[in-house]
CSV table of C-alpha atoms in Angstrom, one decimal:
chain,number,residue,atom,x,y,z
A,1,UNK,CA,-20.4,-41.8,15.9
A,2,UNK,CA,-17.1,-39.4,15.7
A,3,UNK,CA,-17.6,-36.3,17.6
A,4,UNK,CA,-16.0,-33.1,16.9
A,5,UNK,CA,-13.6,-32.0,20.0
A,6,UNK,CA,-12.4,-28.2,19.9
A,7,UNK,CA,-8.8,-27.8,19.4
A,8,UNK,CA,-6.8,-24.6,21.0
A,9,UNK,CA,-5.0,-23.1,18.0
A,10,UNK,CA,-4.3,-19.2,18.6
A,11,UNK,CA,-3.9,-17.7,21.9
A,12,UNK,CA,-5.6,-14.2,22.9
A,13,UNK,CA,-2.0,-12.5,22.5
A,14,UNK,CA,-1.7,-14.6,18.6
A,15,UNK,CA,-5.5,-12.5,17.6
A,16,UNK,CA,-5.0,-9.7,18.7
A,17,UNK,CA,-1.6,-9.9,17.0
A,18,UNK,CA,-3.5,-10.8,14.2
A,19,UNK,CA,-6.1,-8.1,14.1
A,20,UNK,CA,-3.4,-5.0,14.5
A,21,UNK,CA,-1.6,-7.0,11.2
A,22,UNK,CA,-4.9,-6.6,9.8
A,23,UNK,CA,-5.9,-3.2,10.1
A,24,UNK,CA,-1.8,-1.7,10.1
A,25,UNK,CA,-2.0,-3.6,6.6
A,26,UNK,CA,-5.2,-1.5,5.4
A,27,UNK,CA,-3.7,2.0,6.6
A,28,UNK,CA,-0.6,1.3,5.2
A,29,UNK,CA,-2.0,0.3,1.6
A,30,UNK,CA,-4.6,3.9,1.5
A,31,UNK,CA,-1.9,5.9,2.7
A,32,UNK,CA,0.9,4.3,0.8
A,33,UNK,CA,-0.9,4.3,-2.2
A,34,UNK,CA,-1.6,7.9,-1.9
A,35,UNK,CA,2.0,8.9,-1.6
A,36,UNK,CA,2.8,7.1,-4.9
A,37,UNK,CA,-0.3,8.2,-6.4
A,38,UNK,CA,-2.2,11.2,-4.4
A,39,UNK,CA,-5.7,9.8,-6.1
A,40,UNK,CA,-8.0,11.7,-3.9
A,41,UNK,CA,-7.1,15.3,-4.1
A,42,UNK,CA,-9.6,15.9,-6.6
A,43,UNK,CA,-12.0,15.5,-4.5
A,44,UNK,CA,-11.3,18.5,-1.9
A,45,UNK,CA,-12.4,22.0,-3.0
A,46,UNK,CA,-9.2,23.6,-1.5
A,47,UNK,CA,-5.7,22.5,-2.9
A,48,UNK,CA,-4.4,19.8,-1.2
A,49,UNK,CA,-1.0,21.3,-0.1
A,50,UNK,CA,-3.2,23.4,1.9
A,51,UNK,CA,-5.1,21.1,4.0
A,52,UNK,CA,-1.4,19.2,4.4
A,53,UNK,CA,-3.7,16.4,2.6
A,54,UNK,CA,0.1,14.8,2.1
A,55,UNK,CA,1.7,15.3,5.3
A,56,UNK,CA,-1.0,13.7,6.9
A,57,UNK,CA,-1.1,10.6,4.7
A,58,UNK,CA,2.8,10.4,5.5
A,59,UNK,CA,2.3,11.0,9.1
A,60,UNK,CA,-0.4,8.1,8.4
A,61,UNK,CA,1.5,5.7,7.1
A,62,UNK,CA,4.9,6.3,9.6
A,63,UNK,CA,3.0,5.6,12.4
A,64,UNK,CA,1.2,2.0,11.3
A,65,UNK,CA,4.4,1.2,9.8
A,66,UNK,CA,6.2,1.8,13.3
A,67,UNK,CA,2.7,-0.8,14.9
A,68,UNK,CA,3.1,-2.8,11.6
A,69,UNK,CA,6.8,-3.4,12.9
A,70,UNK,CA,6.2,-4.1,16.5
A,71,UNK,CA,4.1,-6.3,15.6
A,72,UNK,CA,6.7,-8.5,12.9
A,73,UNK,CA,9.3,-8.3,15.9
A,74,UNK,CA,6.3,-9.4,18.3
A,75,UNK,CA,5.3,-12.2,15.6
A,76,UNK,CA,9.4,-13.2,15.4
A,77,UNK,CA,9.9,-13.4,19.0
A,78,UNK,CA,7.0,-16.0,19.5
A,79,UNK,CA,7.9,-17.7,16.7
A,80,UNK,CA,11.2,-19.4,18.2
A,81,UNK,CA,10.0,-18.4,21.9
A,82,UNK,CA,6.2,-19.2,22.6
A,83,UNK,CA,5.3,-21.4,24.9
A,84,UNK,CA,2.6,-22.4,23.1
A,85,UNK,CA,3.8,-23.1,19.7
A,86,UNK,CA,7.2,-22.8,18.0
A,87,UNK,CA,6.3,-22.3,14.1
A,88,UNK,CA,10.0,-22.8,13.4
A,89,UNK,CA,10.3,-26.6,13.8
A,90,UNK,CA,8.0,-27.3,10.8
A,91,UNK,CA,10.3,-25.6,8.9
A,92,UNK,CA,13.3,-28.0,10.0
A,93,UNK,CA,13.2,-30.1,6.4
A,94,UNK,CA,13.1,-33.3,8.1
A,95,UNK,CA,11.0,-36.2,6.7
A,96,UNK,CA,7.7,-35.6,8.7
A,97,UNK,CA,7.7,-32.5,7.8
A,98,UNK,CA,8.9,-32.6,3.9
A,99,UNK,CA,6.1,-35.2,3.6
A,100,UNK,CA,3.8,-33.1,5.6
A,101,UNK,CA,4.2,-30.2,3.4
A,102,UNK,CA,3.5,-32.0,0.1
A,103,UNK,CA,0.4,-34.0,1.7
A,104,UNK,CA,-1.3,-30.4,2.7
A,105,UNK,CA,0.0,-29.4,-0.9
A,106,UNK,CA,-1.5,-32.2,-2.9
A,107,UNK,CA,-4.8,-31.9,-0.6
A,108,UNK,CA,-5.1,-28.1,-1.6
A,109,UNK,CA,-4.6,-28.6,-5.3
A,110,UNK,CA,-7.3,-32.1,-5.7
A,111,UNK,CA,-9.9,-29.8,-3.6
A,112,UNK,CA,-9.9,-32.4,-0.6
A,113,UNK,CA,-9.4,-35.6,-2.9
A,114,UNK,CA,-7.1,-36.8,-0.1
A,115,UNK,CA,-6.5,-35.3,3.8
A,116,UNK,CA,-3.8,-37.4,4.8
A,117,UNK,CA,-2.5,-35.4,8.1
A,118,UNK,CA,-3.7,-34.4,11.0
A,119,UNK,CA,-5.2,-31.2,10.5
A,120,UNK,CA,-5.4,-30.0,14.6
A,121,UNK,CA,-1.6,-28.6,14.8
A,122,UNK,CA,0.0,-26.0,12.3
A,123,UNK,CA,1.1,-27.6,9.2
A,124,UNK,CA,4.4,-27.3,7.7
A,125,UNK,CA,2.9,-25.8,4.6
A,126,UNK,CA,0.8,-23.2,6.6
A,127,UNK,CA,4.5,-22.2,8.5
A,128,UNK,CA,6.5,-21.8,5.3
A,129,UNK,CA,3.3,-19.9,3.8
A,130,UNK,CA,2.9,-17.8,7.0
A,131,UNK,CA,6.8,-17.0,6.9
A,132,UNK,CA,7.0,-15.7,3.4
A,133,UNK,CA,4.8,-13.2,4.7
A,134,UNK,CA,6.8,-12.2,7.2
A,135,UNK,CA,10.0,-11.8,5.2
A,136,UNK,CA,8.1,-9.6,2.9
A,137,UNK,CA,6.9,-7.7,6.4
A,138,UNK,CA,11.0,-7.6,6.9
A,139,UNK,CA,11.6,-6.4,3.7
A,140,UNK,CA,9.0,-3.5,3.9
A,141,UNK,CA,10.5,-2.8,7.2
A,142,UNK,CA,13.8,-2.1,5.5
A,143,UNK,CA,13.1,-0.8,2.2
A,144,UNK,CA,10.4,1.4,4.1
A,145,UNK,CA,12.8,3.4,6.7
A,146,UNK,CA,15.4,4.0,3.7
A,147,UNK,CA,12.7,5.8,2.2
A,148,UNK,CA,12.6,7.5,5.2
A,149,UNK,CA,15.6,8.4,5.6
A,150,UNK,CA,15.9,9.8,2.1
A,151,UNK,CA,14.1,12.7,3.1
A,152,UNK,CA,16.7,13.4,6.1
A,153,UNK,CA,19.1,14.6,3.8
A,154,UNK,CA,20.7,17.0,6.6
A,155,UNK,CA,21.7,14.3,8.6
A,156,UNK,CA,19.3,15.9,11.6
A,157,UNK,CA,16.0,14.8,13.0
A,158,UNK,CA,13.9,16.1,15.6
A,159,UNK,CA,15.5,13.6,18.4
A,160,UNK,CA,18.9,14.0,17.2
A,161,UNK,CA,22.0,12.9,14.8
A,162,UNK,CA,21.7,9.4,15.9
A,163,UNK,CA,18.4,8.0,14.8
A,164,UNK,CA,19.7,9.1,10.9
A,165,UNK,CA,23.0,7.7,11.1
A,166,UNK,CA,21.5,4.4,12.7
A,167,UNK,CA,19.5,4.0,10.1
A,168,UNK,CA,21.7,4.5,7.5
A,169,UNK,CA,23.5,1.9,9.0
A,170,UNK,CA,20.5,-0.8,8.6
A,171,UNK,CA,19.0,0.3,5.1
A,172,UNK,CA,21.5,1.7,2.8
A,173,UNK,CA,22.2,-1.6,1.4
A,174,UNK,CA,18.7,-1.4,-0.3
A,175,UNK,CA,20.1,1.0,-2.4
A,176,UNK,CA,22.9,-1.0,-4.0
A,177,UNK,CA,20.6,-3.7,-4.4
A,178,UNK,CA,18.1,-1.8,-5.7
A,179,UNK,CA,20.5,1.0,-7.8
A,180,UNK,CA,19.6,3.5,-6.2
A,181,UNK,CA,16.4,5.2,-4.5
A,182,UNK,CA,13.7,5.0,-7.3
A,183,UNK,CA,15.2,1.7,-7.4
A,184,UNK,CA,14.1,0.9,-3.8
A,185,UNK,CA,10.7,3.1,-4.3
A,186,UNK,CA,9.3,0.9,-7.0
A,187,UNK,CA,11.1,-2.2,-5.4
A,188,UNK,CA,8.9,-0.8,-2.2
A,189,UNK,CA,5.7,-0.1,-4.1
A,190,UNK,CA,5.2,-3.4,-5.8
A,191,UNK,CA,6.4,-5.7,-2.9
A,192,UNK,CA,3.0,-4.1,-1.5
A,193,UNK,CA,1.4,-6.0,-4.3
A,194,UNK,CA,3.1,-9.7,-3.5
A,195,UNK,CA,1.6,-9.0,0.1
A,196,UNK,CA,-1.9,-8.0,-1.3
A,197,UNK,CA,-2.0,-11.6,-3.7
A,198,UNK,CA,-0.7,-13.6,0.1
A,199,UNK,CA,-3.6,-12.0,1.9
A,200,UNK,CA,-5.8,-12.9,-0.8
A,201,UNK,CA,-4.6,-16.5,-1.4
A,202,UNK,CA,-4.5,-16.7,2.8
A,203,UNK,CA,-8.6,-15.9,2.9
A,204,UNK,CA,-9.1,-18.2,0.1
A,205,UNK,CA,-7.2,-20.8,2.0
A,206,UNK,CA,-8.5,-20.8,4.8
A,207,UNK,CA,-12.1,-20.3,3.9
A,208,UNK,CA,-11.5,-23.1,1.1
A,209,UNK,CA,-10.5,-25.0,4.4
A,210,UNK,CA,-13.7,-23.9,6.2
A,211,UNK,CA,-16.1,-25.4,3.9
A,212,UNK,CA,-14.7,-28.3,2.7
A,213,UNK,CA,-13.2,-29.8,6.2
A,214,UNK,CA,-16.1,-28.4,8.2
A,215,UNK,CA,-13.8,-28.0,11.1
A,216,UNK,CA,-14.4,-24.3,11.7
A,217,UNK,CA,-11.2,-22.8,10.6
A,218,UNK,CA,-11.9,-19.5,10.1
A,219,UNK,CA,-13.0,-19.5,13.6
A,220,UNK,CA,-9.6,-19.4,15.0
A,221,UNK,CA,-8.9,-15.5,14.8
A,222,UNK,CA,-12.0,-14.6,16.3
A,223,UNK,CA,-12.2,-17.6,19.1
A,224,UNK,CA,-9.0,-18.9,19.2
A,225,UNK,CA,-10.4,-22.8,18.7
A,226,UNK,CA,-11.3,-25.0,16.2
A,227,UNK,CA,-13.2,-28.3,15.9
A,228,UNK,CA,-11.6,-31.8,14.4
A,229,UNK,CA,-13.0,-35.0,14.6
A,230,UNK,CA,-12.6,-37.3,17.1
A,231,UNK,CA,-10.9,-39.9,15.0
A,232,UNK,CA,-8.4,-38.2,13.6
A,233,UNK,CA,-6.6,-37.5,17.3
C-alpha cells in the first residue's frame, strides 16, 4: 500500500514572505480604495478633513506599498538566486516544461480527469501563474510612486531634491504610456482589480488542488510541507 511522504515546498523565509504579501495586499486595497473613493467618511460625526481621515489613509497606503515592495524585490531576488528553488527555469520554454505546462492546464480544466506530472516540485504553470502576479506587483510599483510623485510638484521633499528627481527618472514613462496622470490613476486603480481576480483564482486553485489530490496543499504556507504518494516519486 502507497504511503504518503511529506514533501518540503516553501521555506520559513518563502511564508513569511508570503504572509507580509498577504496582509500589505489588504492595507493597500482599504486604503487605496479610500483615496479613489473616501467611502467611510460618513460615518464620523466630525468632517473628515478634520480628523486627517485622508492623510492617514495615504500615510496608510505609502508605507505597505514601501513593505509591499521589499517584499517583490525580496520575491525577485530568490527567484533567480535561492538555494532552494529557482522558479525561473520552468519558465525556460523547453519541451519538459511546455508539456508540463499544458498537462497541469488540461488537469485543471477536466477537474482531475488526468494528473500526468509529478505534483511534489513547482510546476511550470504554477511559475508562469505566480509571475504574472509579480509583474502586476512591478507595475503597481511604478505606476504607484508616479502618483506619488505627482503630488511633489515643487520638486522638494522632506529628505531632499534627489529622491523627486530619482523618481521622475523611473516613472515618468507611465505617463506617456498612459496620456497623462488620470491616465496612470485609472491605469493604477483597475490594475488593483486584475490582482484581486489572481488572488481569487490562486485560492480557488489551490484549494481545488487540496481536495481533489488530497496531498495537503494548502498546507504549505502555514507548514512549509506537503504530502504526495509514494509512487509517484
Amino acid at each position: 500500500m502507497a504511503k504518503n511522504i511529506e514533501i518540503k515546498r516553501m521555506t520559513g523565509t518563502m511564508r513569511i514572505v508570503h504572509w507580509v504579501t498577504f496582509f500589505s495586499m489588504i492595507a493597500a486595497v482599504i486604503t487605496g480604495l479610500y483615496i479613489g473613493h473616501p467611502y467611510y467618511q460618513t460615518f464620523i460625526a466630525d468632517p473628515a478633513v478634520d480628523k486627517y481621515v485622508m492623510a492617514w489613509n495615504r500615510w496608510a497606503h505609502f508605507i505597505v506599498a514601501i513593505i509591499f515592495d521589499v517584499t517583490a524585490v525580496l520575491v525577485g531576488y530568490l527567484y533567480f538566486f535561492s538555494r532552494f528553488e529557482k522558479p525561473y527555469k520552468k519558465l525556460i520554454p523547453n519541451k519538459q516544461n511546455i508539456v508540463e505546462f499544458f498537462e497541469v492546464f488540461l488537469n485543471l480544466i477536466t477537474l482531475n480527469r488526468r494528473k500526468k506530472f509529478d505534483s511534489s516540485h513547482s510546476d511550470s504553470f504554477n511559475i508562469v501563474f505566480f509571475t504574472i502576479f509579480h509583474l502586476l506587483l512591478v507595475f503597481m510599483l511604478f505606476s504607484g510612486l508616479q502618483l506619488y510623485v505627482h503630488g511633489l510638484a515643487s520638486g522638494h521633499s522632506s529628505i531632499g531634491t534627489w529622491w523627486p528627481t530619482m523618481l521622475h527618472l523611473v516613472t515618468d514613462w507611465t505617463l506617456y504610456v498612459f496620456g497623462g496622470n488620470i491616465g496612470v490613476r485609472i491605469a493604477h486603480h483597475y490594475t488593483m482589480y486584475f490582482i484581486l481576480v489572481w488572488v481569487m483564482i490562486h485560492i480557488y486553485y489551490q484549494v481545488w488542488r487540496t481536495i481533489f489530490w488530497k496531498e495537503g496543499d494548502i498546507a504549505i504556507v502555514f507548514g512549509g510541507s506537503k504530502f504526495v504518494k509514494e509512487e509517484e516519486k
